[in-house]
Coordinates of C-alpha atoms in Angstrom, one line a residue:
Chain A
X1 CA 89.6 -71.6 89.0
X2 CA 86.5 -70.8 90.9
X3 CA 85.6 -68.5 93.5
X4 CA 82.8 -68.3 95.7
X5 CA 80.2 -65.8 94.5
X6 CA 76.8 -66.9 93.7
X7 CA 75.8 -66.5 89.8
X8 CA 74.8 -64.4 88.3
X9 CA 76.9 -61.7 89.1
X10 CA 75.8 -57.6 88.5
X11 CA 78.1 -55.3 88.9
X12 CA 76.4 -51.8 89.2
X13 CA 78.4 -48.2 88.7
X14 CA 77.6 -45.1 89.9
X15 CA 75.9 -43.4 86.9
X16 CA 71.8 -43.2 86.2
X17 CA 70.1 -46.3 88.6
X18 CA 68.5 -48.4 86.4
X19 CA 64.7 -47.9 85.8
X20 CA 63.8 -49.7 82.4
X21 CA 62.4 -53.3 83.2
X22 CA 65.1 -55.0 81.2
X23 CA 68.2 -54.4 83.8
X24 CA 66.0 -53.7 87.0
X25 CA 65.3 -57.7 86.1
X26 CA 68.9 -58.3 85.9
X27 CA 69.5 -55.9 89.1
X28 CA 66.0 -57.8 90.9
X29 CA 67.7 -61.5 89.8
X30 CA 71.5 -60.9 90.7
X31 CA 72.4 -63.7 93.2
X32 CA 75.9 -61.7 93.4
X33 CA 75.9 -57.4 93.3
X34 CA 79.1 -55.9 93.2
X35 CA 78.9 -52.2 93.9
X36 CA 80.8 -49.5 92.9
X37 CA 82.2 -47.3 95.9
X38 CA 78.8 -44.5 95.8
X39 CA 76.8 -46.9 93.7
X40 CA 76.3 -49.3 96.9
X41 CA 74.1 -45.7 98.7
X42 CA 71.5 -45.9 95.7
X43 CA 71.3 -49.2 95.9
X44 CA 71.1 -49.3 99.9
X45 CA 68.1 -46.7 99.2
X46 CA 66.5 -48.4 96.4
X47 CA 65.9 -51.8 99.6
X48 CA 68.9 -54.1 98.1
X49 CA 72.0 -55.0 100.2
X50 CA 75.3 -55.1 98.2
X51 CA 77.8 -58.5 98.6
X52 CA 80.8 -56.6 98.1
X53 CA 81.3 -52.5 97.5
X54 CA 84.9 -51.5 96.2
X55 CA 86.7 -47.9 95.6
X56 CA 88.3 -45.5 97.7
X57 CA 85.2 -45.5 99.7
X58 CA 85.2 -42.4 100.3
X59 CA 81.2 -41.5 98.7
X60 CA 80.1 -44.4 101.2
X61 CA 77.6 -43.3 103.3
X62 CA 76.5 -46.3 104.9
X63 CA 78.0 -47.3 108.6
X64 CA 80.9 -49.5 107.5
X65 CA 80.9 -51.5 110.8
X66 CA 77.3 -52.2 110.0
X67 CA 77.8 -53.9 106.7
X68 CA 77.8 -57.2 106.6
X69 CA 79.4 -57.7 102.8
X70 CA 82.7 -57.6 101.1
X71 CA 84.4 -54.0 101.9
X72 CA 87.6 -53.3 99.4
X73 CA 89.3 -50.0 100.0
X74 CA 91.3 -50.1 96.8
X75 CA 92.2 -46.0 96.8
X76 CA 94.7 -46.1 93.5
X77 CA 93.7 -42.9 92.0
X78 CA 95.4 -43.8 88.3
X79 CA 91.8 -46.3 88.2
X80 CA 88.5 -45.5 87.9
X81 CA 86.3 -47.3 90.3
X82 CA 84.5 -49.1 87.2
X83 CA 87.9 -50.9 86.5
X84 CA 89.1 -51.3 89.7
X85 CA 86.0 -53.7 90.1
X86 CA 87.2 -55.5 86.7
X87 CA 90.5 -55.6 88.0
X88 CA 88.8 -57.7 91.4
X89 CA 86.7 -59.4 89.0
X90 CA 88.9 -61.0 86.7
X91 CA 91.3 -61.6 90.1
X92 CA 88.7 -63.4 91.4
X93 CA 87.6 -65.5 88.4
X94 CA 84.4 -64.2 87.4
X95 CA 83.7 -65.1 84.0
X96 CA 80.1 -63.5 83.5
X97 CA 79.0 -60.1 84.4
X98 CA 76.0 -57.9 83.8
X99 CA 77.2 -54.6 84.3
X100 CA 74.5 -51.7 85.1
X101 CA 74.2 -48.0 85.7
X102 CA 77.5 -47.2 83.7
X103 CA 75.7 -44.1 81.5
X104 CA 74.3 -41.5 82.4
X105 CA 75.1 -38.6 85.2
X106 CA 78.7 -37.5 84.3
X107 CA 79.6 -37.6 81.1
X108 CA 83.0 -38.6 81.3
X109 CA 82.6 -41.1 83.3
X110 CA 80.1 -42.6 80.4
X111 CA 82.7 -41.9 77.4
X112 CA 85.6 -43.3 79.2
X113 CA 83.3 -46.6 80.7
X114 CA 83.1 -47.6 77.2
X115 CA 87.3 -47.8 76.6
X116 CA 87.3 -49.5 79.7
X117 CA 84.5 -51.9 79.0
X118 CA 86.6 -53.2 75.3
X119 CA 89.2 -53.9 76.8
X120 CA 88.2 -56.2 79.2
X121 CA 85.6 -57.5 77.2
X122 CA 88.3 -59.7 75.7
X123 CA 89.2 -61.0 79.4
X124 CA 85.4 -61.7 80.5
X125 CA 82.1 -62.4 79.1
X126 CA 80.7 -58.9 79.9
X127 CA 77.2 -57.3 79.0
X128 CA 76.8 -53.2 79.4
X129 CA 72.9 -53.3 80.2
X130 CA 71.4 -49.5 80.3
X131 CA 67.7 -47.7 80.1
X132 CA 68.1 -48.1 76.7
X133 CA 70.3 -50.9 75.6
X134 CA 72.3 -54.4 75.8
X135 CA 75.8 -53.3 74.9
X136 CA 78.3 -55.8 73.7
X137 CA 81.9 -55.7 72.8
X138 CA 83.5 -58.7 70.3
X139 CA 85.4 -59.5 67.1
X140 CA 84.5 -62.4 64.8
X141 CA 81.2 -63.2 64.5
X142 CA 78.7 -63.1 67.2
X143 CA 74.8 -63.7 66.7
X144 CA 72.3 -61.5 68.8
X145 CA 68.6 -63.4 69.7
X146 CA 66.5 -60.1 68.8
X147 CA 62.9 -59.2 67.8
X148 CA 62.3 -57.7 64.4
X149 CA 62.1 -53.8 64.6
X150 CA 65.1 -53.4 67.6
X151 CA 67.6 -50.8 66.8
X152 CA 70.7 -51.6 66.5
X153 CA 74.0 -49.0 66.4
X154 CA 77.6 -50.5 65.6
X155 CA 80.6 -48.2 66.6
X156 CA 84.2 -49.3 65.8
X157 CA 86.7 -48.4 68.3
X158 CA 89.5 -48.6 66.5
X159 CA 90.1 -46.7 62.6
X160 CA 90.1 -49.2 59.4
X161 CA 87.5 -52.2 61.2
X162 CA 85.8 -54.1 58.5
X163 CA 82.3 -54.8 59.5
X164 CA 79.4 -57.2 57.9
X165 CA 76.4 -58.2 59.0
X166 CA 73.2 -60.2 58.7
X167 CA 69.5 -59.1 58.9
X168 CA 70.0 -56.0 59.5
X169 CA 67.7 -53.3 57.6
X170 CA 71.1 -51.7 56.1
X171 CA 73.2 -54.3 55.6
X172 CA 76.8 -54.1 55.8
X173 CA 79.2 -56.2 53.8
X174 CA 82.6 -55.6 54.4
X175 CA 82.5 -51.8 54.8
X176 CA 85.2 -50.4 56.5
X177 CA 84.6 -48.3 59.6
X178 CA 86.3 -46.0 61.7
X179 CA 85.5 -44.5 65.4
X180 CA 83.4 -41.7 64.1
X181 CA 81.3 -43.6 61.5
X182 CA 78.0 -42.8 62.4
X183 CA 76.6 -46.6 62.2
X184 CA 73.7 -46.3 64.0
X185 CA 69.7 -46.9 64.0
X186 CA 69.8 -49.7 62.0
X187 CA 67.2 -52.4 62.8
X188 CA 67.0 -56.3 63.3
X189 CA 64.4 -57.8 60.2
X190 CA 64.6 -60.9 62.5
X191 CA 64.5 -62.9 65.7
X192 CA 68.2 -63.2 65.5
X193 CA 70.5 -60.9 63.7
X194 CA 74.3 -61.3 63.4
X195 CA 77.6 -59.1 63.2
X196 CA 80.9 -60.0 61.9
X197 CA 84.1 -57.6 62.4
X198 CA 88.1 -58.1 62.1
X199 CA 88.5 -56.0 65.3
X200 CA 86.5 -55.2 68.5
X201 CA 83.3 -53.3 67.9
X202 CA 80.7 -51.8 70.2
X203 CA 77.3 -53.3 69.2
X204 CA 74.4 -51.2 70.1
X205 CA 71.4 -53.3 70.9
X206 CA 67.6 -51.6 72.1
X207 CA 65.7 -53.3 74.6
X208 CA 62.2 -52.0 72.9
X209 CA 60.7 -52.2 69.4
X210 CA 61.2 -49.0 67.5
Chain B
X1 CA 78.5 -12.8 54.9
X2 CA 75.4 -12.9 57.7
X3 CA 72.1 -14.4 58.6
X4 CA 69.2 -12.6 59.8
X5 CA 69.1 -14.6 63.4
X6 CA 68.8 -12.8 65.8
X7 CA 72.0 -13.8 68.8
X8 CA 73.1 -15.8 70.7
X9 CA 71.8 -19.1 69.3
X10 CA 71.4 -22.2 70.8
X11 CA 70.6 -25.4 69.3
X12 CA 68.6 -28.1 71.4
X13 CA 68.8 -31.7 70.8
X14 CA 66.4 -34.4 71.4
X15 CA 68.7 -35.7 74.6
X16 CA 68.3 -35.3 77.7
X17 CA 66.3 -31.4 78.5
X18 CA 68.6 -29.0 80.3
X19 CA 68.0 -29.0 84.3
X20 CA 71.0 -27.6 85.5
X21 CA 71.2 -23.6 85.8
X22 CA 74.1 -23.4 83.4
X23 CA 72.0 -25.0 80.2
X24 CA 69.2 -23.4 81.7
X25 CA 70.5 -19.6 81.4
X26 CA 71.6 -20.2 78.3
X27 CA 68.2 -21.6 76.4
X28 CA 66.2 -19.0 78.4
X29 CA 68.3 -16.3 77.4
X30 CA 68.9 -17.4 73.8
X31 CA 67.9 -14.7 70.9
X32 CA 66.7 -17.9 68.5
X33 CA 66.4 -21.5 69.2
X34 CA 66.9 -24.2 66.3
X35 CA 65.4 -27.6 67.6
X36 CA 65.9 -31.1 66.2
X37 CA 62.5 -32.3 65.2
X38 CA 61.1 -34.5 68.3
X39 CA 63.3 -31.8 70.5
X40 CA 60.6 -29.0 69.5
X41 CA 58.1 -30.9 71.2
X42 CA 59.7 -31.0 74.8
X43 CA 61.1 -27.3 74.4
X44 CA 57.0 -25.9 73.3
X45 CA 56.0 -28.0 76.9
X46 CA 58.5 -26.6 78.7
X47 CA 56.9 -22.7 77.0
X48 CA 59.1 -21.9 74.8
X49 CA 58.6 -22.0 71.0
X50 CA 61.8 -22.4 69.1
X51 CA 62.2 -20.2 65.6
X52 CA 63.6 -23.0 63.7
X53 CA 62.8 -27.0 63.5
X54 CA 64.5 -29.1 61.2
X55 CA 64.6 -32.9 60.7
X56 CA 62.7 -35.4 58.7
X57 CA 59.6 -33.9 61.3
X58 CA 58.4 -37.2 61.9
X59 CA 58.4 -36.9 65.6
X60 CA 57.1 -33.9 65.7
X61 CA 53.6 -33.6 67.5
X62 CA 52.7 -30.0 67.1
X63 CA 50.5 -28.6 64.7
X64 CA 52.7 -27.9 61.8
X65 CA 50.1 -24.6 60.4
X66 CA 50.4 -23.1 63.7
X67 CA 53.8 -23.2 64.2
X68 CA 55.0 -19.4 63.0
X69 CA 58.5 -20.2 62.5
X70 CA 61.0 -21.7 60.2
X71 CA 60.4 -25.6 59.7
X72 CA 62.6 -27.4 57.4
X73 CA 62.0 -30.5 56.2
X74 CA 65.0 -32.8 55.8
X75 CA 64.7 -36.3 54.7
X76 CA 68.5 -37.8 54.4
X77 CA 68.5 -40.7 56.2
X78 CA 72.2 -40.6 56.3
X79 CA 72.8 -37.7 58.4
X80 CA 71.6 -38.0 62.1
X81 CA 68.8 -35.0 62.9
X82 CA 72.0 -33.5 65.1
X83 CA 74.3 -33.6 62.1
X84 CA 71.2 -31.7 59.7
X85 CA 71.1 -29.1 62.2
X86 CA 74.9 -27.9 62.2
X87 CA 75.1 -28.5 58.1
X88 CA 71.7 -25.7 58.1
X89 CA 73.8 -23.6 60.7
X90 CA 77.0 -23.5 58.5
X91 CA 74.9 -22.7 55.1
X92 CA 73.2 -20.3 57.0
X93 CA 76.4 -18.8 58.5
X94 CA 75.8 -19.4 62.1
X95 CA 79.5 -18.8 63.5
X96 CA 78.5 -19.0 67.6
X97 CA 76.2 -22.0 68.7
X98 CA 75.6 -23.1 72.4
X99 CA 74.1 -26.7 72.1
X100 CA 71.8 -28.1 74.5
X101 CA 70.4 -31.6 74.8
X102 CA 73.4 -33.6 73.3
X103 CA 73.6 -36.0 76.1
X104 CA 71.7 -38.4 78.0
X105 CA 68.6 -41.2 76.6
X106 CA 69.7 -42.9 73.9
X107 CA 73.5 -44.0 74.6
X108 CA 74.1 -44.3 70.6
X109 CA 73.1 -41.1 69.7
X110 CA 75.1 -39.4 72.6
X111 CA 78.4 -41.0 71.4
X112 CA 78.0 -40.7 67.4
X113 CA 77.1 -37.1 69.2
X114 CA 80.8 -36.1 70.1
X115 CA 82.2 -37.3 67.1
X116 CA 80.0 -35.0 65.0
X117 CA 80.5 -32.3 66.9
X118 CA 84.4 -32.4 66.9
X119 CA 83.8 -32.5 63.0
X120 CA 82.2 -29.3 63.0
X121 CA 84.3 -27.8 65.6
X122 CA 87.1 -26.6 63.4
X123 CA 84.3 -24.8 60.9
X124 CA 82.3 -23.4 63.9
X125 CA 82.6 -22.0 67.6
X126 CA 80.4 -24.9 69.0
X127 CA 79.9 -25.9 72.7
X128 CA 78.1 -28.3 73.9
X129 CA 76.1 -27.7 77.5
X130 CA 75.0 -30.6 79.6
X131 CA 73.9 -30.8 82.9
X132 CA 77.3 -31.4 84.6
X133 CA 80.0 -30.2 81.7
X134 CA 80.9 -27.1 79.1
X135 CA 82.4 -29.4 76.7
X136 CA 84.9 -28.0 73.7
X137 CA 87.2 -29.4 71.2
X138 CA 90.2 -27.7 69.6
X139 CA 93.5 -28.6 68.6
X140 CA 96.9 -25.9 69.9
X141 CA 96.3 -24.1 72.7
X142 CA 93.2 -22.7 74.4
X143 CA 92.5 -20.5 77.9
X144 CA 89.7 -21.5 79.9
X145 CA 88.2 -19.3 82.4
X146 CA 87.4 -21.5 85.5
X147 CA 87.3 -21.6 89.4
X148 CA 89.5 -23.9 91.6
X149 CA 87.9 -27.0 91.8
X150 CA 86.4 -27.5 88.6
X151 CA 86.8 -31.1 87.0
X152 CA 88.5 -31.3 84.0
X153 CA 88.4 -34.3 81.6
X154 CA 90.5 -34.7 78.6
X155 CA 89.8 -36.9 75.2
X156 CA 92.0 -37.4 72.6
X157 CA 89.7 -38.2 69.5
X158 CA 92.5 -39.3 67.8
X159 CA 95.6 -41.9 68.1
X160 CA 99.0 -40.2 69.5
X161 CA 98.0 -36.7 70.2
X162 CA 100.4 -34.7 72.5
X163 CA 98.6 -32.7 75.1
X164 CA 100.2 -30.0 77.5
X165 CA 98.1 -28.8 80.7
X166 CA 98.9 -25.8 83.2
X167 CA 97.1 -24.6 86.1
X168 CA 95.4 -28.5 86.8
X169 CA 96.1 -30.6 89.7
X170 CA 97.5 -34.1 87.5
X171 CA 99.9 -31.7 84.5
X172 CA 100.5 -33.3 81.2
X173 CA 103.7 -32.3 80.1
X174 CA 104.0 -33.4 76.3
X175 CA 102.1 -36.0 77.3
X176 CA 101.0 -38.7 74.2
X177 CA 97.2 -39.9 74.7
X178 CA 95.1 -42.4 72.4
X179 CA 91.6 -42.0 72.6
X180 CA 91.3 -44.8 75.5
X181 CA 93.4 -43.0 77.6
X182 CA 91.9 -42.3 81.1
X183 CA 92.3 -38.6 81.5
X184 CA 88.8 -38.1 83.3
X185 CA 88.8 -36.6 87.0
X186 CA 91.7 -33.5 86.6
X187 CA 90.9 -30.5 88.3
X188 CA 91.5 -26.7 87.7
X189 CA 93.9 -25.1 90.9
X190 CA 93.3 -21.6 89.1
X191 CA 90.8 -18.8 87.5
X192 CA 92.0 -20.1 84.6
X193 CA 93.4 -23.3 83.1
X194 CA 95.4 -23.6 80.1
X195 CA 95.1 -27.2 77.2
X196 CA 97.5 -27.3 74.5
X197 CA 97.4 -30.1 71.5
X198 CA 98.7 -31.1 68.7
X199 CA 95.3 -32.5 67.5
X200 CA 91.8 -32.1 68.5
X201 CA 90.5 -32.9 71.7
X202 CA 87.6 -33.2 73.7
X203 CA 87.9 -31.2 77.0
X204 CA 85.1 -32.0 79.5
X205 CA 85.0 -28.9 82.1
X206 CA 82.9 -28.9 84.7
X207 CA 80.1 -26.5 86.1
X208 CA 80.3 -27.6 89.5
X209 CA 83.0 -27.2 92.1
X210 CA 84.2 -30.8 93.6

């Protein structure tokens, strides 16, 4: 199925506006922004109208007769408004989406954006882009195009994942990881690098050469 | 047995520096300061000079002959700089310690963050102090002092944990929650709230009334 919205498609949250170049290109080249309920007022401010802003509304501070996008007043309060836009999303068929702004600010929010994003990451092609990093969810094997020196941090979400991968500074071959492994800092030797897991793992991936 | 430090003591990590008056009053009014190596160096700009620095001390920019207080050199590259720091405390028999700076810039390091810190939790009284939450872990039952209003946000760190709530808007009533589970956005109706579990948890309480 297909819907209507011009690619590519960002879908920005309402936690720390982007300010690194790598999503402010993604934000600055998004045919399609979906905004987040309060997300859509820093975005307003920041000189960029969004297509379509869904939540409760209730943050909005723009003059809702004035908009000329996509309103959804979806006010369930068992759903964040991060996965009441994945919930639309996947409703209306979109397959690829760059998703920005979901760290930072409350803290909660930013732990519990990360549960939210694995799940669905096994629904859409989805990319968490921050200030700092490309964020990724899969299982199998999945290659990452990379310069040498990037950091790269692996967390498994669930207990018992077995987890190898290929140039990588500390190489893993089959070691078995749990959530609170601390996996992390490792660093691409190459222009690609690659990860291979049994179950869903967070991959970690820096914009900038450490 | 004791320590010589003189109390309270707080513990700054290289996150994001405290802004918010409730980190704020408690590294201004801290007795000794322990900093994670590159940590040191926003803490001496802001005007204050911790008493202890530890870390490999590769990021640090001051001059190391100047610096009057305790520096201690740890190498391990196993151990994140956060992790050295709460090993030292526990050798040195720190029991209290407010920490500061554990959120916020790099996205890995805050999450590899909460799972060190509810390691330590059961061998310490640790906090952690952002700019928006007091955040705790402990398993049976704990009294919080609060104000109506406050936002509470649960996390269960581990599968199956049965959490009881009173005095919260939302009450959890035996209530079985996995570490995905959304528990974010409760709030406190009381001076005092009231989380029991059978496991530890991560309870996110805020500073702010909302």
């Amino acid at each position: 199925m297909k819907n209507n919205f011009q690619i590519p498609i960002v879908l920005l949250v309402n936690g720390e506006f982007p300010s690194h170049p790598a999503p402010m290109e993604i934000l600055k080249s998004a045919k399609t922004i979906i905004c987040t309920d309060g997300s859509a007022n820093s975005l307003i401010q920041f000189g960029i109208e969004p297509q379509v802003i869904i939540g409760d509304l209730d943050s909005l501070k723009i003059d809702k007769n004035l908009f000329t996008g996509t309103l959804i007043h979806e006010p369930n309060q068992n759903n964040t408004d991060f996965e009441k836009a994945l919930v639309w999303a996947l409703e209306n068929y979109v397959s690829d989406l760059n998703i920005l702004g979901s760290t930072g600010l409350r803290e909660d929010h930013s732990l519990a954006n990360y549960f939210i994003f694995s799940e669905y990451s096994s629904k859409m092609n989805l990319k968490l882009v921050t200030n700092h990093f490309t964020i990724t969810c899969h299982d199998g094997t999945r290659t990452f195009e990379s310069k040498r020196g990037h950091i790269v941090s692996i967390f498994a979400i669930f207990p018992q994942t077995v987890v190898s991968t290929q140039f990588l500074k500390y190489p893993l071959l089959n070691s078995v990881l749990n959530p609170s492994c601390r996996t992390i800092s490792n660093k691409s030797l190459a222009s690609q690098f690659q990860v291979e897991s049994n179950k869903p793992i967070l991959v970690f991936h820096s914009h900038d050469i450490f």
